[in-house]
Amino acid sequence: ISPQAITPYNLDHTLQFITYLIPPSGRKKNIMAMVTNSEITMLNNLKPYKNTWKVEVKVLRSWSQQSNYSGEDTFEFLLEDRMGTEMYCTCKRIFLARVKNLQVGQWKFLENFSVYPAIGMYRLSGHIFKISITQCSIVTNSSLTTCEVPSIDHNKESSSEDLPTSGSKRKEGDTDLNDMNSTSKNKYVKRSKNDLKPYRDEWRLTLKLLHSWKQSTSFSGDTLECVLVDQTGAKIQASCKRSQMNRVQRYLPVGEWKVVDTVKITGAGGQYRPTKQQYKMTILGDTSITPSDYRNDNQFLDLANYQEIVNGKLKPNFLIDIMGQKKLEFTLRDINGLSLPCCLWGTYAENVHTACQKS
């Protein structure tokens, strides 16, 4: 076949004819050789103008998703390269066989994929583009292992002390609520499976219930709302549906420390919020609540200044902690019409007020 005879209109037929000429034993090997790229590109350098990229990535998370728009299942991945850059990847069900070797925690070479702008209100990474698997995509093994990729803590200056050691790894279950608000403007980010974010449900935390109340809305029905605190004093709002109320009230009483495993993390919305945490927790049917050996009787009060409350300096859409004594003022009058003003404080005031309400 003359190269001059190949045009965009007959390219597919020409490739099929070339494939037919290759013996079956060497057909796959030769076809792969035509599309394999030797140059490895970092995720930050990917652009939409071609689809013959080759990257070396590790899968941080994968899940299936049902699209209401297209009506078909897709498989989603969150990928990371050796520089710590994360990028979102999607694959249609018909192309799943092309990427079946993309396993969580393993480094792989990914070749021949499309790159599109990342759109939508909610995105899983800060990358402006996303990867789309095509019928030409290839996944091959990489010799790179996790321990060979140094990570640098974004809270420290770059130095030899920033490299992780075997003794510096966080144990499973060491997650705390402060990890949810951690953000980084540096591309060298210390990654941990315990960095709380909304894209996964396998969180394990040691928490204590401070307050709980029932709430009923036309949108979500009856729910049990809670304020939980961890060992660091960070607080978060938690919620469960009516079907989980009895179980949560029985196994998560006020003032007791518990280990809570497998919860859903979502953005904290609404005009009024009980905590300043940007996320909220939803207790699921799969959530496990077990006793904890941790002990701390601290009520974790963050008392507000009365002057700031009066002056309106505090944000009105967040609940605040205040402490004070109950004051009861009343007037006693005798049979002669003489009046005596009285004022009671504290427990005595509460007892008198309760007796008056009952009479």
Short mmCIF file of C-alpha atoms in Angstrom, two decimals, residues 6-300:
data_model
loop_
_atom_site.label_atom_id
_atom_site.label_comp_id
_atom_site.label_asym_id
_atom_site.label_seq_id
_atom_site.Cartn_x
_atom_site.Cartn_y
_atom_site.Cartn_z
CA ILE A 6 -3.87 6.49 2.72
CA THR A 7 -6.35 9.24 3.51
CA PRO A 8 -8.51 10.02 6.56
CA TYR A 9 -11.43 8.45 4.72
CA ASN A 10 -9.88 5.01 4.20
CA LEU A 11 -7.53 4.90 7.21
CA ASP A 12 -9.66 2.42 9.16
CA HIS A 13 -9.90 0.02 6.21
CA THR A 14 -6.16 0.33 5.62
CA LEU A 15 -5.35 -0.56 9.24
CA GLN A 16 -7.71 -3.53 9.07
CA PHE A 17 -5.93 -4.73 5.96
CA ILE A 18 -2.51 -4.33 7.64
CA THR A 19 -3.79 -6.29 10.64
CA TYR A 20 -4.97 -9.05 8.34
CA LEU A 21 -1.50 -9.35 6.78
CA ILE A 22 0.19 -9.81 10.19
CA PRO A 23 0.29 -13.46 11.37
CA PRO A 24 -2.03 -14.12 14.35
CA SER A 25 0.90 -15.02 16.62
CA GLY A 26 2.56 -11.65 16.12
CA ARG A 27 -0.47 -9.52 15.37
CA LYS A 28 -1.03 -8.16 18.89
CA LYS A 29 2.66 -7.48 19.46
CA ASN A 30 3.08 -5.55 16.22
CA ILE A 31 -0.10 -3.52 16.62
CA MET A 32 0.95 -2.49 20.14
CA ALA A 33 4.33 -1.45 18.83
CA MET A 34 2.67 0.99 16.47
CA VAL A 35 0.89 2.89 19.27
CA THR A 36 3.27 2.63 22.25
CA ASN A 37 4.92 5.88 23.26
CA SER A 38 8.28 5.97 25.05
CA GLU A 39 8.05 9.54 26.42
CA ILE A 40 6.50 9.85 29.89
CA THR A 41 4.55 13.05 30.61
CA MET A 42 3.67 14.47 34.01
CA LEU A 43 -0.02 15.06 34.69
CA ASN A 44 0.52 18.82 34.99
CA ASN A 45 1.74 18.92 31.37
CA LEU A 46 -1.22 17.10 29.76
CA LYS A 47 -3.12 19.06 27.12
CA PRO A 48 -6.22 18.23 25.02
CA TYR A 49 -4.58 18.58 21.59
CA LYS A 50 -3.49 14.92 21.25
CA ASN A 51 -4.39 11.46 22.55
CA THR A 52 -1.05 9.63 22.43
CA TRP A 53 0.07 10.62 25.91
CA LYS A 54 1.95 8.24 28.20
CA VAL A 55 1.87 8.77 31.97
CA GLU A 56 3.09 6.85 35.02
CA VAL A 57 0.39 6.98 37.67
CA LYS A 58 -0.94 5.35 40.81
CA VAL A 59 -4.64 4.81 41.45
CA LEU A 60 -5.72 6.50 44.69
CA ARG A 61 -9.38 5.52 44.43
CA SER A 62 -11.80 3.90 41.98
CA TRP A 63 -15.58 3.53 41.90
CA SER A 64 -18.49 2.95 39.53
CA GLN A 65 -20.99 5.68 38.75
CA GLN A 66 -24.40 5.83 37.10
CA SER A 67 -24.84 8.85 34.85
CA ASN A 68 -28.31 10.39 34.68
CA TYR A 69 -27.27 12.25 31.54
CA SER A 70 -25.98 9.40 29.38
CA GLY A 71 -27.85 6.61 31.16
CA GLU A 72 -24.82 4.30 31.19
CA ASP A 73 -22.40 3.13 33.86
CA THR A 74 -18.92 4.61 34.02
CA PHE A 75 -15.87 3.72 36.06
CA GLU A 76 -14.10 6.61 37.72
CA PHE A 77 -10.51 6.84 38.94
CA LEU A 78 -8.46 9.33 40.93
CA LEU A 79 -4.86 9.15 39.67
CA GLU A 80 -1.61 10.54 41.06
CA ASP A 81 1.83 10.84 39.46
CA ARG A 82 5.22 10.82 41.17
CA MET A 83 5.09 14.61 41.63
CA GLY A 84 1.96 14.32 43.76
CA THR A 85 -0.33 15.81 41.09
CA GLU A 86 -3.84 14.34 41.11
CA MET A 87 -6.11 13.99 38.08
CA TYR A 88 -9.59 12.64 37.53
CA CYS A 89 -10.06 9.78 35.01
CA THR A 90 -13.26 8.30 33.58
CA CYS A 91 -13.92 5.14 31.57
CA LYS A 92 -17.07 3.92 29.85
CA ARG A 93 -18.16 0.36 30.52
CA ILE A 94 -17.38 -0.73 26.96
CA PHE A 95 -13.71 0.24 27.47
CA LEU A 96 -13.31 -1.28 30.94
CA ALA A 97 -11.28 -4.21 29.59
CA ARG A 98 -8.63 -1.71 28.50
CA VAL A 99 -7.94 -0.57 32.07
CA LYS A 100 -8.78 -3.64 34.16
CA ASN A 101 -5.17 -3.63 35.43
CA LEU A 102 -5.61 -0.20 37.05
CA GLN A 103 -5.69 -1.30 40.68
CA VAL A 104 -5.78 0.95 43.74
CA GLY A 105 -2.31 1.55 45.21
CA GLN A 106 -0.39 0.19 42.20
CA TRP A 107 1.80 2.17 39.80
CA LYS A 108 1.03 1.65 36.11
CA PHE A 109 1.86 3.12 32.72
CA LEU A 110 -1.25 4.53 31.02
CA GLU A 111 -1.05 5.33 27.30
CA ASN A 112 -3.26 6.60 24.48
CA PHE A 113 -6.13 8.42 26.14
CA SER A 114 -8.10 11.59 25.54
CA VAL A 115 -7.81 14.76 27.62
CA TYR A 116 -10.79 17.07 28.15
CA PRO A 117 -11.46 20.14 30.30
CA ALA A 118 -12.71 19.24 33.79
CA ILE A 119 -16.13 20.83 34.18
CA GLY A 120 -18.89 20.72 36.76
CA MET A 121 -19.50 22.37 40.12
CA TYR A 122 -17.89 19.55 42.11
CA ARG A 123 -14.51 18.13 41.06
CA LEU A 124 -12.27 15.52 42.67
CA SER A 125 -8.98 17.25 41.95
CA GLY A 126 -7.65 20.72 41.24
CA HIS A 127 -6.52 19.74 37.74
CA ILE A 128 -8.13 21.77 34.95
CA PHE A 129 -8.32 18.69 32.69
CA LYS A 130 -9.55 15.13 33.06
CA ILE A 131 -8.56 11.84 31.37
CA SER A 132 -10.99 9.78 29.29
CA ILE A 133 -10.18 6.16 28.44
CA THR A 134 -10.62 5.23 24.76
CA GLN A 135 -10.59 2.02 22.74
CA CYS A 136 -6.86 2.55 22.11
CA SER A 137 -5.82 2.97 25.75
CA ILE A 138 -3.13 0.67 27.13
CA VAL A 139 -2.19 -0.14 30.73
CA THR A 140 1.17 -1.78 31.46
CA ASN A 141 3.13 -2.52 34.62
CA SER A 142 5.56 -0.06 36.16
CA SER A 143 8.60 -0.94 38.26
CA LEU A 144 7.89 2.06 40.51
CA THR A 145 6.73 1.34 44.06
CA THR A 146 5.17 3.63 46.64
CA CYS A 147 8.22 3.61 48.90
CA GLU A 148 10.38 4.91 46.02
CA VAL A 149 8.35 8.13 45.72
CA PRO A 150 9.38 10.70 48.37
CA SER A 151 6.64 13.01 49.61
CA ILE A 152 7.22 16.38 51.21
CA ASP A 153 5.01 17.82 53.91
CA HIS A 154 3.49 21.08 52.65
CA ASN A 155 3.57 22.53 56.17
CA LYS A 156 7.40 22.47 56.29
CA GLU A 157 10.25 23.94 54.31
CA SER A 158 11.92 21.60 51.86
CA SER A 159 14.65 19.64 53.61
CA SER A 160 15.95 16.15 54.12
CA GLU A 161 13.76 15.87 57.23
CA ASP A 162 10.66 16.02 55.03
CA LEU A 163 11.24 12.57 53.56
CA PRO A 164 8.97 9.99 55.22
CA THR A 165 10.45 7.17 57.22
CA SER A 166 9.01 3.85 58.25
CA GLY A 167 8.47 5.16 61.76
CA SER A 168 6.62 8.31 60.68
CA LYS A 169 3.61 6.65 59.06
CA ARG A 170 0.24 7.31 60.66
CA LYS A 171 -1.50 4.27 62.00
CA GLU A 172 -4.86 3.25 60.67
CA GLY A 173 -7.52 4.97 62.75
CA ASP A 174 -5.40 8.07 63.47
CA THR A 175 -7.71 10.27 61.44
CA ASP A 176 -8.84 13.49 63.08
CA LEU A 177 -11.38 16.09 61.98
CA ASN A 178 -8.72 18.74 61.35
CA ASP A 179 -7.55 16.71 58.32
CA MET A 180 -10.80 17.63 56.58
CA ASN A 181 -9.85 21.29 56.33
CA SER A 182 -6.24 20.70 55.25
CA THR A 183 -5.43 22.30 51.90
CA SER A 184 -2.19 22.87 50.06
CA LYS A 185 -0.98 25.30 47.46
CA ASN A 186 2.22 23.30 46.93
CA LYS A 187 2.34 20.52 44.39
CA TYR A 188 4.54 18.49 46.76
CA VAL A 189 1.87 17.25 49.12
CA LYS A 190 2.26 14.59 51.77
CA ARG A 191 -0.48 12.13 50.86
CA SER A 192 -2.16 9.94 53.45
CA LYS A 193 -5.09 7.56 53.18
CA ASN A 194 -6.42 9.24 56.31
CA ASP A 195 -6.75 12.75 54.81
CA LEU A 196 -10.49 13.21 55.14
CA LYS A 197 -12.25 14.24 51.97
CA PRO A 198 -15.75 13.63 50.57
CA TYR A 199 -14.70 11.15 47.87
CA ARG A 200 -14.56 8.07 50.14
CA ASP A 201 -16.55 6.47 52.96
CA GLU A 202 -13.94 4.29 54.72
CA TRP A 203 -13.16 6.73 57.54
CA ARG A 204 -12.33 5.61 61.08
CA LEU A 205 -12.47 8.20 63.87
CA THR A 206 -12.52 8.36 67.66
CA LEU A 207 -15.33 10.75 68.62
CA LYS A 208 -17.47 11.89 71.53
CA LEU A 209 -21.06 13.09 71.28
CA LEU A 210 -21.54 16.57 72.77
CA HIS A 211 -25.13 17.37 71.78
CA SER A 212 -27.97 15.73 69.86
CA TRP A 213 -31.47 16.75 68.83
CA LYS A 214 -34.20 15.60 66.48
CA GLN A 215 -35.11 17.61 63.42
CA SER A 216 -37.92 17.37 60.90
CA THR A 217 -37.90 19.01 57.48
CA SER A 218 -40.09 18.64 54.41
CA PHE A 219 -36.99 17.87 52.33
CA SER A 220 -35.21 15.15 54.34
CA GLY A 221 -37.93 14.07 56.81
CA ASP A 222 -37.05 13.16 60.40
CA THR A 223 -33.35 13.13 61.23
CA LEU A 224 -31.15 12.99 64.31
CA GLU A 225 -28.59 15.80 64.35
CA CYS A 226 -25.43 15.61 66.45
CA VAL A 227 -22.32 17.60 67.30
CA LEU A 228 -19.27 15.33 67.62
CA VAL A 229 -15.74 16.15 68.77
CA ASP A 230 -12.43 14.34 68.31
CA GLN A 231 -9.32 14.19 70.54
CA THR A 232 -8.00 17.48 69.14
CA GLY A 233 -11.18 19.40 69.99
CA ALA A 234 -12.31 19.73 66.37
CA LYS A 235 -16.09 19.55 66.06
CA ILE A 236 -18.29 18.34 63.22
CA GLN A 237 -22.01 18.07 62.57
CA ALA A 238 -23.34 14.54 62.07
CA SER A 239 -26.72 13.39 60.86
CA CYS A 240 -28.62 10.12 60.49
CA LYS A 241 -32.00 9.25 59.03
CA ARG A 242 -34.99 8.01 60.97
CA SER A 243 -34.14 4.36 60.25
CA GLN A 244 -30.83 4.73 62.11
CA MET A 245 -32.02 6.86 65.05
CA ASN A 246 -32.55 4.10 67.63
CA ARG A 247 -29.22 2.45 66.87
CA VAL A 248 -27.29 5.73 67.08
CA GLN A 249 -29.00 6.82 70.32
CA ARG A 250 -28.29 3.43 71.89
CA TYR A 251 -24.63 3.05 70.89
CA LEU A 252 -23.59 6.74 70.79
CA PRO A 253 -24.70 8.32 74.10
CA VAL A 254 -23.73 11.82 75.16
CA GLY A 255 -20.31 12.12 76.79
CA GLU A 256 -18.87 8.70 75.83
CA TRP A 257 -15.95 8.17 73.44
CA LYS A 258 -16.63 5.78 70.57
CA VAL A 259 -14.83 4.53 67.48
CA VAL A 260 -16.95 5.40 64.44
CA ASP A 261 -16.09 3.52 61.26
CA THR A 262 -17.42 3.93 57.69
CA VAL A 263 -19.24 7.26 57.42
CA LYS A 264 -20.09 9.51 54.50
CA ILE A 265 -18.50 12.96 54.28
CA THR A 266 -20.32 15.72 52.38
CA GLY A 267 -20.20 19.49 52.19
CA ALA A 268 -21.85 21.33 55.06
CA GLY A 269 -24.60 23.46 53.53
CA GLY A 270 -27.45 25.55 54.85
CA GLN A 271 -27.68 29.06 56.26
CA TYR A 272 -27.25 28.01 59.90
CA ARG A 273 -24.61 25.49 60.97
CA PRO A 274 -23.74 24.08 64.43
CA THR A 275 -19.97 24.01 63.72
CA LYS A 276 -17.44 25.85 61.57
CA GLN A 277 -16.35 22.61 59.90
CA GLN A 278 -16.68 22.83 56.11
CA TYR A 279 -17.88 19.22 55.93
CA LYS A 280 -20.58 17.23 57.70
CA MET A 281 -20.86 13.55 58.51
CA THR A 282 -23.69 11.20 57.61
CA ILE A 283 -24.10 7.97 59.60
CA LEU A 284 -25.00 5.10 57.28
CA GLY A 285 -26.49 1.67 57.70
CA ASP A 286 -22.96 0.25 57.33
CA THR A 287 -21.52 2.56 59.99
CA SER A 288 -19.91 0.72 62.90
CA ILE A 289 -19.96 2.26 66.41
CA THR A 290 -17.74 0.50 68.96
CA PRO A 291 -16.32 1.40 72.42
CA SER A 292 -13.04 3.31 72.65
CA ASP A 293 -10.29 3.11 75.28
CA TYR A 294 -9.71 6.85 75.02
CA ARG A 295 -10.81 8.89 78.04
CA ASN A 296 -11.21 12.66 78.29
CA ASP A 297 -13.94 14.41 80.31
CA ASN A 298 -13.30 17.78 78.67
CA GLN A 299 -16.51 19.34 77.32
CA PHE A 300 -14.49 21.19 74.64
#
